[in-house]
Coordinates of C-alpha atoms and ligand atoms in Angstrom, one line a residue:
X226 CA 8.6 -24.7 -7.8
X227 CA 5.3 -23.3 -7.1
X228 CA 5.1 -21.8 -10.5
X229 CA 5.7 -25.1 -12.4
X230 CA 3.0 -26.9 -10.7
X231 CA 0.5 -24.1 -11.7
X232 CA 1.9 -23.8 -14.9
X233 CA 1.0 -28.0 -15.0
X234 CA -2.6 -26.9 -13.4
X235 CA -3.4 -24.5 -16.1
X236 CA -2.2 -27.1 -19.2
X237 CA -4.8 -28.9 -17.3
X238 CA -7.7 -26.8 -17.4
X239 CA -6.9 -26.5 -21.1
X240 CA -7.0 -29.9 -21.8
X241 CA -9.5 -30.9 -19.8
X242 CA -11.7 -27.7 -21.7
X243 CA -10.9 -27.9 -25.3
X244 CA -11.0 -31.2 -27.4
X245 CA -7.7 -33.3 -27.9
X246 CA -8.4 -32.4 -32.3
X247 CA -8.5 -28.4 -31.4
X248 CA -5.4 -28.4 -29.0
X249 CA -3.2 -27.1 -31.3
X250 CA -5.8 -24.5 -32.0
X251 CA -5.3 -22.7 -29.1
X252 CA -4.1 -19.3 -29.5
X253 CA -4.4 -17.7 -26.1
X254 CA -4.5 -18.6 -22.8
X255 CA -5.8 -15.4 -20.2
X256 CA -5.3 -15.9 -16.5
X257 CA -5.7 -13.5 -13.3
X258 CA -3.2 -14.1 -11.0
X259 CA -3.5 -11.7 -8.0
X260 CA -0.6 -10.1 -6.1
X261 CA -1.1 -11.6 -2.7
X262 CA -0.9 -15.1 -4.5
X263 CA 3.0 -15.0 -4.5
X264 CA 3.3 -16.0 -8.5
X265 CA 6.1 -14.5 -10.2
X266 CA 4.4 -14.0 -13.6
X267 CA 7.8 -14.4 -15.5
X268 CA 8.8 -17.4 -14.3
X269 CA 5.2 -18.8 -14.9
X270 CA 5.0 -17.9 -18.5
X271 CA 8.5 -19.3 -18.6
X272 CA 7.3 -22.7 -16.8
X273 CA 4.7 -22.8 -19.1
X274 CA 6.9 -22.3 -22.2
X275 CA 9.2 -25.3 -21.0
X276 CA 6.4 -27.8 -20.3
X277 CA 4.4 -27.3 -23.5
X278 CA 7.3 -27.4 -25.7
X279 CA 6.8 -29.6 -28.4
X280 CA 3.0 -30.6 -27.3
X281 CA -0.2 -29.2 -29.3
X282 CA -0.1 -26.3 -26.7
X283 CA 3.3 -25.2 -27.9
X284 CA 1.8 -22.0 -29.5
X285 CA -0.3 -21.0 -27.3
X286 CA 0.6 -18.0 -25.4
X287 CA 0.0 -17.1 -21.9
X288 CA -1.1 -13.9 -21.1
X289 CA -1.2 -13.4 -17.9
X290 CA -3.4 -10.1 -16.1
X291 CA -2.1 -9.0 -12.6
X292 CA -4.4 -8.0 -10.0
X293 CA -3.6 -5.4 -7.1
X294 CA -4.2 -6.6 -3.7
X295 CA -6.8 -4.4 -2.8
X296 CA -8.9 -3.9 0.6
X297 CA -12.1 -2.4 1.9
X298 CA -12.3 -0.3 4.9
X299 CA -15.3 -1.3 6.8
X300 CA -14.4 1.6 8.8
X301 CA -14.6 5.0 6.1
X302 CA -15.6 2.7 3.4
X303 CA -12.6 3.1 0.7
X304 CA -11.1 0.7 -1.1
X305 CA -7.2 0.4 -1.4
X306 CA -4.3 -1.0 -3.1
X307 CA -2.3 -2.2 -0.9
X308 CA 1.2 -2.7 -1.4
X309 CA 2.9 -4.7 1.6
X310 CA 0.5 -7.2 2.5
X311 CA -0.9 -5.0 5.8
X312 CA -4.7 -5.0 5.8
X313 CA -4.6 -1.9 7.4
X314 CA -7.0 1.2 5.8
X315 CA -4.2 3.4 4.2
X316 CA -6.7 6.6 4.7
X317 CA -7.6 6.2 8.2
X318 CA -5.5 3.6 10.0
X319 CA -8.3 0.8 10.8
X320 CA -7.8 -2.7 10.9
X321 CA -11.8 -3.3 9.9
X322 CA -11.1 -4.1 6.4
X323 CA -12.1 -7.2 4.1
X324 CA -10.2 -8.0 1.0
X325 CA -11.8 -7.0 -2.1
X326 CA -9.0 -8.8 -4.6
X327 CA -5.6 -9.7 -4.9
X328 CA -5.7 -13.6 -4.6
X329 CA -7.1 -14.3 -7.9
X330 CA -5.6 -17.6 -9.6
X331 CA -8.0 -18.6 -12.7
X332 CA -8.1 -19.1 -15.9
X333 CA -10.5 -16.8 -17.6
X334 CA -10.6 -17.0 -21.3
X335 CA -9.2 -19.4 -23.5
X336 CA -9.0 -18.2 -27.2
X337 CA -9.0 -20.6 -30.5
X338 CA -8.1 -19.4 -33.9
X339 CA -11.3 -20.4 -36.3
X340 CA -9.5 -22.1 -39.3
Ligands
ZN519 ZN1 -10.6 3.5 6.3

């Protein structure tokens, strides 16, 4: 269950970032999770659901932003999305590439509601 133990790392993060009194505060939680990171989002805000079920976290809600694996050609100099994993230039067929984003797995904002 790869997703439940991420789901675990990122009640982590939150806990270990807000203070135990604002917990239940928390209105928001954004991540980037990017495509070559083999997350299914679903069942990651569902693990998440599940473990912070009747904890201070239990409104919070995970929103979670997906990023496109994506590569450089080093070669014509383009960038693509790439769909199938293949760090191969889509435009001209070269193998000189370096991977621009796509294995993205952080929290990046965590949003508390003032009163
Ligand atoms: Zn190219």
């Amino acid at each position: 269950m790869h997703e439940l133990s991420i789901a675990q790392s990122v009640v982590e993060i939150v806990t270990n970032t807000v203070r135990q009194e604002n917990l239940h505060r928390v209105l928001v939680i954004r991540m980037k999770v990017g495509a070559m990171v083999g997350v299914v989002i679903d069942s990651l805000k569902f693990s998440f659901q599940a473990i912070t079920v009747g904890t201070p976290l239990e409104q919070a809600q995970l929103t979670i932003e997906a990023v496109p694996f994506q590569i450089q050609c080093t070669t014509c100099g383009r960038v693509s999305k790439i769909d199938d994993g293949v760090v191969q230039c889509p435009l001209c067929n070269s193998f000189e590439t370096c991977v621009v984003s796509g294995n993205e797995l952080t929290v990046t904002a965590i949003e508390i509601s003032d009163d």
